[in-house]
Coordinates of C-alpha atoms in Angstrom, one line a residue:
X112 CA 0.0 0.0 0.0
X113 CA 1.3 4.0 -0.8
X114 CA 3.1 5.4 2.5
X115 CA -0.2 6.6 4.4
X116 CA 2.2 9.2 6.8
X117 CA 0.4 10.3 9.8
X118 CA 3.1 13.0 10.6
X119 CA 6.5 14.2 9.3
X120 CA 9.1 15.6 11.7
X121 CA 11.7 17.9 10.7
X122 CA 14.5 17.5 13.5
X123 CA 18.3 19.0 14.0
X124 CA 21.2 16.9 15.3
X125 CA 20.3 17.7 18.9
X126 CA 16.5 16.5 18.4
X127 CA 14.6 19.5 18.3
X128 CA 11.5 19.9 16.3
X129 CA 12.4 22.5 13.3
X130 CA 9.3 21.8 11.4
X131 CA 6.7 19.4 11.8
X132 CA 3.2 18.3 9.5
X133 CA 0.3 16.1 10.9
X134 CA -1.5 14.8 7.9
X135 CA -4.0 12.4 10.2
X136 CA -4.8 12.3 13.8
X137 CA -4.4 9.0 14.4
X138 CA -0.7 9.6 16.2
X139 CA -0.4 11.8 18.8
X140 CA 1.4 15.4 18.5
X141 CA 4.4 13.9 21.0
X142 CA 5.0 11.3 19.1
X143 CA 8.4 12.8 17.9
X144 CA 9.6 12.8 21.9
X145 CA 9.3 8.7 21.4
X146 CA 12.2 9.2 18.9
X147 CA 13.9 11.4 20.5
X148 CA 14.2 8.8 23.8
X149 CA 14.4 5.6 21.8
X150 CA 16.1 6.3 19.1
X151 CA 18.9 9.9 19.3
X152 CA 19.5 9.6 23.2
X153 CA 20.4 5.6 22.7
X154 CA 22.8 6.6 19.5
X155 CA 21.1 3.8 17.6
X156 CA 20.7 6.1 14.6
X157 CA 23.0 4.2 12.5
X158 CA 21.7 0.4 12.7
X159 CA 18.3 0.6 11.0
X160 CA 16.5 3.9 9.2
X161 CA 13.2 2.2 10.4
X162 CA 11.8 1.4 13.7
X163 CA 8.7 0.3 15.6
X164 CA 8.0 2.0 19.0
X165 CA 4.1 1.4 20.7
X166 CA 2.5 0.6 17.7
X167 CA 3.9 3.1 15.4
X168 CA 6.6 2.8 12.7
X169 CA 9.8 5.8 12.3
X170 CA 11.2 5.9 8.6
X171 CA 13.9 8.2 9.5
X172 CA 16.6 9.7 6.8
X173 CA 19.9 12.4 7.8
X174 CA 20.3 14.9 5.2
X175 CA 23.2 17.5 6.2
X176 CA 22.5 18.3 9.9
X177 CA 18.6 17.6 9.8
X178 CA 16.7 14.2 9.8
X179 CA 13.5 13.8 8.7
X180 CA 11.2 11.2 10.4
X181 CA 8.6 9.8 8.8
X182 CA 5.3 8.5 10.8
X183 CA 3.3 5.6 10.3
X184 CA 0.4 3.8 12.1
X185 CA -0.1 1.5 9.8
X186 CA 2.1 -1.9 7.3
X187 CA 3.1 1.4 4.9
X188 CA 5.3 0.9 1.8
X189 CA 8.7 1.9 3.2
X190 CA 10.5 2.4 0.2
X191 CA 7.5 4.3 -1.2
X192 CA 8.4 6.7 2.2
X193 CA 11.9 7.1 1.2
X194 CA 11.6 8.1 -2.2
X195 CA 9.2 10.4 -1.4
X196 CA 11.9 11.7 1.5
X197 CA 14.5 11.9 -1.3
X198 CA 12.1 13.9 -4.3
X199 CA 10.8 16.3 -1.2
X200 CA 14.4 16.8 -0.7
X201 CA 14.9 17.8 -4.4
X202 CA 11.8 19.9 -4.5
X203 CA 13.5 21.9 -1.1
X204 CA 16.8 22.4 -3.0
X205 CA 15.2 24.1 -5.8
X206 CA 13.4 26.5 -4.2
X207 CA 15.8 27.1 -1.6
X208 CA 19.2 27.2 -4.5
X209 CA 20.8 23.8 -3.5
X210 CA 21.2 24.3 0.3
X211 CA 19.0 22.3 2.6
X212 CA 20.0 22.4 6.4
X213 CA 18.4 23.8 9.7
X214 CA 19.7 27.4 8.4
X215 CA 17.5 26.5 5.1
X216 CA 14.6 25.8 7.2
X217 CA 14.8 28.2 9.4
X218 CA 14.8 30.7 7.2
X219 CA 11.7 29.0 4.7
X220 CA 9.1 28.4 7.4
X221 CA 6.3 29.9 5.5
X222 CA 6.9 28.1 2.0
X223 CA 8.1 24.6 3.4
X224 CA 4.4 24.9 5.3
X225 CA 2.8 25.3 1.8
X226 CA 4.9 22.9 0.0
X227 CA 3.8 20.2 2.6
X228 CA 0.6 20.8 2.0
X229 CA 1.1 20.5 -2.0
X230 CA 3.0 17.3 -2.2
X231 CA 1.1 15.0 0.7
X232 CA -3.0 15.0 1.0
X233 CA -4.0 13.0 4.1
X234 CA -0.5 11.0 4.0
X235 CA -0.4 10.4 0.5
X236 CA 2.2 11.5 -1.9
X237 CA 1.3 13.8 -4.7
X238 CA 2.7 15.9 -7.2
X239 CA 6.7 17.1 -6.6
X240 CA 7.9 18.0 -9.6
X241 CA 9.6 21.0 -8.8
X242 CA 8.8 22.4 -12.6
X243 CA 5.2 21.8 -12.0
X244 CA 4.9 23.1 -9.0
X245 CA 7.0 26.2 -9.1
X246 CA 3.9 27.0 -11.6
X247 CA 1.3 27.8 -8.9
X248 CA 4.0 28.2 -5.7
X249 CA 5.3 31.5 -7.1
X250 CA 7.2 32.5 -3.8
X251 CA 11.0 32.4 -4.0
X252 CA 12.7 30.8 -0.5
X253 CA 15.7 32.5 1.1
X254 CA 18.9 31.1 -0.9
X255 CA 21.9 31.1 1.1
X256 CA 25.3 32.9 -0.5
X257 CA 26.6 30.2 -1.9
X258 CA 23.5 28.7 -3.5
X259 CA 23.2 28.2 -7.4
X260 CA 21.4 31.3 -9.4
X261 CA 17.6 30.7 -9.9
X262 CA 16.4 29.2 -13.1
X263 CA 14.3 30.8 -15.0
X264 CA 11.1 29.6 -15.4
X265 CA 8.9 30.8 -18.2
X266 CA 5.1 30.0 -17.6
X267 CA 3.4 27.3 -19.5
X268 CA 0.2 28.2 -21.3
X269 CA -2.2 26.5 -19.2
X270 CA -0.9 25.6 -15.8
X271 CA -3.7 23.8 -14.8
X272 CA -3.3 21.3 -17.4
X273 CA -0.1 20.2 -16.2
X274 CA -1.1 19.7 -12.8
X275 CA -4.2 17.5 -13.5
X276 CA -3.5 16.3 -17.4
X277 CA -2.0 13.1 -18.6
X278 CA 1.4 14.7 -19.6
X279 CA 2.3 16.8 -16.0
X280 CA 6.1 16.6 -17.0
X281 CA 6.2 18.8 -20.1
X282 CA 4.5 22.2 -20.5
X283 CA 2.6 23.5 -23.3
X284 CA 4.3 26.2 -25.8
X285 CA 7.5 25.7 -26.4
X286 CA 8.9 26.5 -29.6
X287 CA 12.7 26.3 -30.6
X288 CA 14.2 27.5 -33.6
X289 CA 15.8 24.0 -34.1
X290 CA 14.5 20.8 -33.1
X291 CA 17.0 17.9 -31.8
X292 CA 16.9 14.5 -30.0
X293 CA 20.0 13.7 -28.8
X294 CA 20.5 9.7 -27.1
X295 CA 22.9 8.0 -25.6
X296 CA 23.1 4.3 -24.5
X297 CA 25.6 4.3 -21.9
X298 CA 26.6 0.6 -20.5
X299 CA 28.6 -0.6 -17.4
X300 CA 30.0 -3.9 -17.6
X301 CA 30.5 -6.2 -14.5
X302 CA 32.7 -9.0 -15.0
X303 CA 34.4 -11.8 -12.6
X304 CA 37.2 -13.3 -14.5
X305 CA 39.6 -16.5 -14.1
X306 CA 43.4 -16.3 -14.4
X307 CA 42.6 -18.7 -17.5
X308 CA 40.5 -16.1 -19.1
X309 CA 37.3 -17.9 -18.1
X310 CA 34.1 -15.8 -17.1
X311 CA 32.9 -16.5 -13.5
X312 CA 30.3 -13.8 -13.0
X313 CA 29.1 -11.0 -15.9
X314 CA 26.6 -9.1 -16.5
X315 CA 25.7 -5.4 -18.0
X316 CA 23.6 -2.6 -16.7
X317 CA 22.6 0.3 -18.9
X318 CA 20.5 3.2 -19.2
X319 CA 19.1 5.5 -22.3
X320 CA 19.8 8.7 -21.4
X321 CA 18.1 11.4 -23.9
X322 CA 18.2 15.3 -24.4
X323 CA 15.0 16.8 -26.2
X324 CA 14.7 20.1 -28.0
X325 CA 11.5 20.2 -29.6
X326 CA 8.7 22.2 -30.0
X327 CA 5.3 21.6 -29.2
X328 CA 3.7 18.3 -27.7
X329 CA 5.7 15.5 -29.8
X330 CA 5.1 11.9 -29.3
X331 CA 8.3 9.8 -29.5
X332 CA 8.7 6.1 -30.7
X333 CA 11.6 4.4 -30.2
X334 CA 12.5 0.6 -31.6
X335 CA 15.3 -1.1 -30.2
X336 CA 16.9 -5.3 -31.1
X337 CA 15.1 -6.5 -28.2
X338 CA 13.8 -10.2 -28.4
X339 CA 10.6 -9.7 -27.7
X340 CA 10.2 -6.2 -29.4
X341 CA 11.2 -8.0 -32.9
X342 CA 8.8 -11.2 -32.5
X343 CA 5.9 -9.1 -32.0
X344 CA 6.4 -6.4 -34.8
X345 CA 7.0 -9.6 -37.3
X346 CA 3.7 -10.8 -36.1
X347 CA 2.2 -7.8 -36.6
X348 CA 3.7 -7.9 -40.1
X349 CA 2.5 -11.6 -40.7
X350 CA 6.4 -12.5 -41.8
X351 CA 8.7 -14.1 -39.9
X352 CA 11.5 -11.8 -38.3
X353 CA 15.1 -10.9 -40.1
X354 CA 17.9 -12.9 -38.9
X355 CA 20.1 -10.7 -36.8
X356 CA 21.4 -9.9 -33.2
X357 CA 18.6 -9.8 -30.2
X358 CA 18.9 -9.4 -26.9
X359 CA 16.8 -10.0 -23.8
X360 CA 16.4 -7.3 -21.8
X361 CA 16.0 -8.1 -17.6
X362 CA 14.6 -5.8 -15.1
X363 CA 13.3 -2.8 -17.5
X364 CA 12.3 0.1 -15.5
X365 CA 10.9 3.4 -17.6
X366 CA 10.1 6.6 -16.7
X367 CA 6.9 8.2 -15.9
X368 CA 6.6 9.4 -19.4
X369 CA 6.4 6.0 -21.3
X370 CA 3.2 4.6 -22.7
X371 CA 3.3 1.4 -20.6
X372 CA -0.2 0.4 -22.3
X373 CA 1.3 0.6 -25.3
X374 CA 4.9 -1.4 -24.9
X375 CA 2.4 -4.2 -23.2
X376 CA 0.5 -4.6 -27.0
X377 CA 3.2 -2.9 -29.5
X378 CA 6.5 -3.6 -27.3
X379 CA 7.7 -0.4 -28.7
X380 CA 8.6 2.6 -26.7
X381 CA 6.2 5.2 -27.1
X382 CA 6.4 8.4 -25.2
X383 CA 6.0 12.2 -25.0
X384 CA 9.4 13.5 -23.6
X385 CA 10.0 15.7 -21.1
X386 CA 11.9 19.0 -22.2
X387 CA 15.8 18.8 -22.0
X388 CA 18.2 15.9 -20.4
X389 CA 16.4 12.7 -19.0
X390 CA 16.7 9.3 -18.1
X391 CA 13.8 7.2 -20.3
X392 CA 14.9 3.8 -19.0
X393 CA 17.1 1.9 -17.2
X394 CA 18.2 -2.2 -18.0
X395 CA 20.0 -5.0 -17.0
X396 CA 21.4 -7.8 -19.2
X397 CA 22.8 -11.3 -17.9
X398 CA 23.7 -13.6 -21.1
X399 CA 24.8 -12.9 -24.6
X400 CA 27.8 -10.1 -23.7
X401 CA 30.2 -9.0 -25.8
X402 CA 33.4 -8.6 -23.3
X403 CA 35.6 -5.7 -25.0
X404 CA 38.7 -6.9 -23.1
X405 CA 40.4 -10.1 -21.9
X406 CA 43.1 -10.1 -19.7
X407 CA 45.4 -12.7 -19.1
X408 CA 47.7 -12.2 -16.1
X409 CA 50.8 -14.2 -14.6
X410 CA 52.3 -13.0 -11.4
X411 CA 55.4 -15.2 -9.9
X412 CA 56.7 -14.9 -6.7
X413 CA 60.2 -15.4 -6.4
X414 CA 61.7 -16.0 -3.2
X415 CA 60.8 -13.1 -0.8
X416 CA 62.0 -10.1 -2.1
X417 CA 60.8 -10.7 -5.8
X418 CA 58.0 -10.7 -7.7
X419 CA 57.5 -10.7 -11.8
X420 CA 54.4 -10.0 -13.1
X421 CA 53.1 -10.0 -16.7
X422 CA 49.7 -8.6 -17.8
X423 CA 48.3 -8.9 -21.4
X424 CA 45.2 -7.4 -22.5
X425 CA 43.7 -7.9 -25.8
X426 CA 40.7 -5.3 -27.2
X427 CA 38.0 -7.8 -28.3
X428 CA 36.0 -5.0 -30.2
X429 CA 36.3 -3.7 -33.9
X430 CA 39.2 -2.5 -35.9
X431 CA 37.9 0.6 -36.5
X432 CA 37.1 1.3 -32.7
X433 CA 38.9 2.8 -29.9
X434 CA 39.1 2.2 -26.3
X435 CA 39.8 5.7 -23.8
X436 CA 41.4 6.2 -20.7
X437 CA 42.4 2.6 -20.3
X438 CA 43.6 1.5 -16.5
X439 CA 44.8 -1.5 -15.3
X440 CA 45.4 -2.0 -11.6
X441 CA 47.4 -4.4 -10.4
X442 CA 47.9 -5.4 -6.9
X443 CA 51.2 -5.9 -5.1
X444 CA 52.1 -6.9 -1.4
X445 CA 52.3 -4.0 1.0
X446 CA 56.0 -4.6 1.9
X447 CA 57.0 -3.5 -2.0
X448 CA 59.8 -1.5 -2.7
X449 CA 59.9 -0.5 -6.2
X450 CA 59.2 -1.9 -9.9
X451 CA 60.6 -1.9 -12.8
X452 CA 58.3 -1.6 -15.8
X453 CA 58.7 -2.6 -19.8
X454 CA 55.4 -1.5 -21.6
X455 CA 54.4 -1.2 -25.1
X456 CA 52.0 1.4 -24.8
X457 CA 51.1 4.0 -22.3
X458 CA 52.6 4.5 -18.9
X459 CA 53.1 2.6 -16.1
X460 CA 53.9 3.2 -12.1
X461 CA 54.0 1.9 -8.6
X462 CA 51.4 3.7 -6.5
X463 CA 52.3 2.9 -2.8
X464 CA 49.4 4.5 -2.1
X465 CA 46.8 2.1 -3.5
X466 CA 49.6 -0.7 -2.8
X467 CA 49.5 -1.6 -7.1
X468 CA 51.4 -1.3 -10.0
X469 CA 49.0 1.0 -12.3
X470 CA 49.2 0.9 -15.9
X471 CA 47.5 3.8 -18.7
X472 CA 47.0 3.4 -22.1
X473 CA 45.3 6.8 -23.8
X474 CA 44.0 5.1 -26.9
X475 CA 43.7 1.4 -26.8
X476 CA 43.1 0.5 -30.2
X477 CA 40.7 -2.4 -31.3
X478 CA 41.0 -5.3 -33.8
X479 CA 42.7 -7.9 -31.4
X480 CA 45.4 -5.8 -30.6
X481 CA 47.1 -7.1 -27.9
X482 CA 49.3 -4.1 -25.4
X483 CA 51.3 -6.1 -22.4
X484 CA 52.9 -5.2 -19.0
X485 CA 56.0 -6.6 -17.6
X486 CA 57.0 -5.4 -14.3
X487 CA 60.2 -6.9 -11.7
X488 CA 58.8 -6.0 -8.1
X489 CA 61.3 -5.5 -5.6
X490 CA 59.9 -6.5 -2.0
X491 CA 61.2 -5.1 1.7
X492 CA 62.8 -8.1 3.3
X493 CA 61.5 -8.3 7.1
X494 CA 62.8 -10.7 10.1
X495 CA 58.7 -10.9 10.7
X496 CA 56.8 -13.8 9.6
X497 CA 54.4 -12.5 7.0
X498 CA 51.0 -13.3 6.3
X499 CA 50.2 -15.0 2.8
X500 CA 49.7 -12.4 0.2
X501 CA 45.8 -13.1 -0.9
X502 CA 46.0 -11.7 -4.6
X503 CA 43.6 -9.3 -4.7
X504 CA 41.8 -9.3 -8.6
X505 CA 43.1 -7.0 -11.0
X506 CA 41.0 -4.0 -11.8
X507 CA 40.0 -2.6 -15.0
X508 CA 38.6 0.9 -16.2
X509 CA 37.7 1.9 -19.8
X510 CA 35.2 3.8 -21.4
X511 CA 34.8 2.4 -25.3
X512 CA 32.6 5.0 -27.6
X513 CA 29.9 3.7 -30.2
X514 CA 30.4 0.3 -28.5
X515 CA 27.8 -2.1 -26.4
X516 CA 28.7 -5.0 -24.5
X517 CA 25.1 -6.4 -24.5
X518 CA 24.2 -5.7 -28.3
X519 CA 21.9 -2.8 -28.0
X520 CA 20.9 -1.1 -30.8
X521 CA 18.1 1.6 -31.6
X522 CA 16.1 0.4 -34.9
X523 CA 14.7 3.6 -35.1
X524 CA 13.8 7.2 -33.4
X525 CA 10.4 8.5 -35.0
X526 CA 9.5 11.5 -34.2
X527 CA 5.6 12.7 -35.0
X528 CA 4.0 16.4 -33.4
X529 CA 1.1 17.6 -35.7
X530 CA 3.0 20.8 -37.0
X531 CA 5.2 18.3 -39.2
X532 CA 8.4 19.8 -38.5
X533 CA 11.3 17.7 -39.4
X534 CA 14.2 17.3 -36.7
X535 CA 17.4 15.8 -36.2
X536 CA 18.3 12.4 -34.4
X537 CA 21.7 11.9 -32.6
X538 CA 22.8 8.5 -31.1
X539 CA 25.5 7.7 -29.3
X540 CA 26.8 4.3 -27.7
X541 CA 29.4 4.3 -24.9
X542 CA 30.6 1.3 -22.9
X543 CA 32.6 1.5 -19.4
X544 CA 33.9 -0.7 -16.8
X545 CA 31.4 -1.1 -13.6
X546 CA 33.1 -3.6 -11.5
X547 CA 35.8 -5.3 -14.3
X548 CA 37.7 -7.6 -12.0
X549 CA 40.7 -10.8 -13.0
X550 CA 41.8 -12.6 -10.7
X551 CA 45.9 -13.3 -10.5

């Protein structure tokens, strides 16, 4: 069930009440001094953000020096009460230029009152979109000096509409001389590998981030080499589907703007975009991944005061791609002295810091190339007995442009608004390293 809040509490590090909103009167107005002798004077903020004291359940968060605590009578949805913690939090920054502490409050009494009363009816979230609401909640907060400028926020031609109408996250009349999509498929590849070069753990999480520029009310459709989007348009079609790459897409989440109704029948991303830079969806791919690098260590221990280690790492992507900022991390025992390093590209160092021998390459090309390491590790000899070195995994960062490791590609970006006005499409792949790990 949503959140259902009987009361929210505004509180500073010493537990005084800042602000404070009862939304039902099924909790009493001390219920905050509960929390105060339960939870703050035990010092048991830090083992669990939610707890139950005579019959009633705290959600509590820390942001800066104030926490917010969250009141429930009833089973609520917790992480519904969070989120709505975190977007309230958003909604405060904007008005208030980024800051949000017990200065920030202090000084905003009047408008946090009437924002509480916007975004919760009766304990139920509502509308926080600080662009929606800054529509009808004219009243500027007190910014601290160092806050960002305000933005400026031109009024939409029917405010109402975006309050209560199906599309509340894009206002009416805008017009720009040029009209651009801009979309970018950025990927982060987790991978677990064996000394052998054998895959123990992968898998890929992405997002399509996009940046709109157009005028009017557009409706989007976007095709991508999903499985199950191809299947169904062949149906549709009454032919079977073109051979090809398709993927299988896992744990999909879109935003609010997407037609769900529609990718349940069509399987195609419809959608009327917000204005500017978004984040339309968010996935999660487990089989079928292209790796763009293997690495194939050797590290050899000789005696107690040496070490030799050998790293070669081979771009698996095309020949006429390009891998940037290429870093290989290589872990070393504590008691190291120096290395000695033969490369044949990029630079290489010992980083006592970090207790590894760090290799860069600038531009790693692709086509197979293969770019090695060789390094002669001088350890500190000790009288001590040392503990076994446990060979930490090697660690890998690269970000490769126009390249996925799951196979995504867009089909096609359509772009309809009943003007007719043509516009341009931009898309743009890039691929990184998440958690790229070897072991040695």
């Amino acid at each position: 069930m949503p959140v259902a809040a009987s009361a929210i509490y505004f509180l500073n590090l010493r537990g005084d009440v800042l602000i404070n909103r009862l939304y039902r009167d099924d909790v009493g107005g001390n219920m905050v001094d509960a929390f105060r002798t339960h939870i703050m004077q035990t010092k048991d903020l830090g083992t669990c953000p939610v707890r139950q004291i005579g019959g009633c359940s705290f959600l509590y968060m820390r942001i800066s020096n104030v926490y917010i605590v969250t009141v429930v009578s009833s089973n609520a949805n917790a992480a519904c009460a969070f989120k709505f913690v975190v977007e309230a939090v958003a909604l405060f920054k904007s008005y208030f230029g980024g800051a949000f502490d017990e200065d920030a409050i202090r000084n905003n009494f009047v408008l946090i009152y009437e924002l509480l009363d916007e975004i919760m009816d009766f304990g139920y979230p509502q509308n926080l979109s600080p662009e929606i609401l800054k529509l009808y909640i004219t009243q500027e907060g007190v910014r601290s000096p160092f806050s960002s400028k305000p933005q400026d926020m031109r009024p939409p031609a029917n405010a109402t509409l975006q309050v209560t109408g199906a599309v509340g996250w894009r206002r009416e009349g805008l017009v720009y001389k040029k009209n651009e999509v801009f979309l970018d498929i950025v990927e982060s590849v987790n991978l677990l590998m064996s000394q052998k070069g054998n895959t123990l753990r992968c898998d890929v999480t992405g997002k399509i981030l996009m940046k709109c520029f157009l005028s009017g009310m557009p409706d989007l459709k976007l095709g991508l080499n999903d499985k199950i989007g191809l299947e169904k348009e062949a149906q549709a079609k009454a032919r079977p589907s073109r051979s090809g790459k398709t993927i299988e897409l896992d744990d999909v989440t879109f935003h609010q703007c997407v037609n769900l109704t529609r990718f349940n029948t069509e399987k195609t991303v419809s959608f009327v975009p917000p204005d500017g830079e978004f984040e339309l969806m968010k996935y999660r791919i487990t089989e079928g991944i292209n790796l763009p690098f293997r690495v194939l260590p050797s590290i050899k221990e000789l005696g107690r005061t040496r070490m030799e280690v050998n790293v070669k790492v081979k771009s698996l992507f095309g020949a006429k791609m390009f891998a940037l900022g290429v870093v290989v991390k290589v872990p070393v025992p504590k008691h190291t002295a120096k290395a000695n390093f033969q490369v044949t590209a990029g630079r290489a160092k010992y980083n006592a810091a970090l207790d590894c021998l760090v290799w860069k390459v600038r531009k790693f090309p692709g086509g197979q190339t293969e770019l090695t390491m060789s390094a002669e590790v001088e350890l500190i000899s000790t009288m001590v007995e040392k503990k076994p070195w446990t060979r930490p995994p090697i660690q890998m960062e690269f970000q490769v442009p126009m390249f996925t490791a799951s196979g995504l590609r867009v089909r096609f970006l359509k772009v309809w608004e009943k003007s007719g006005y043509s516009t341009v499409e931009w898309v743009r792949y890039i691929t990184r390293a998440g958690s790229y790990e070897i072991r040695c």
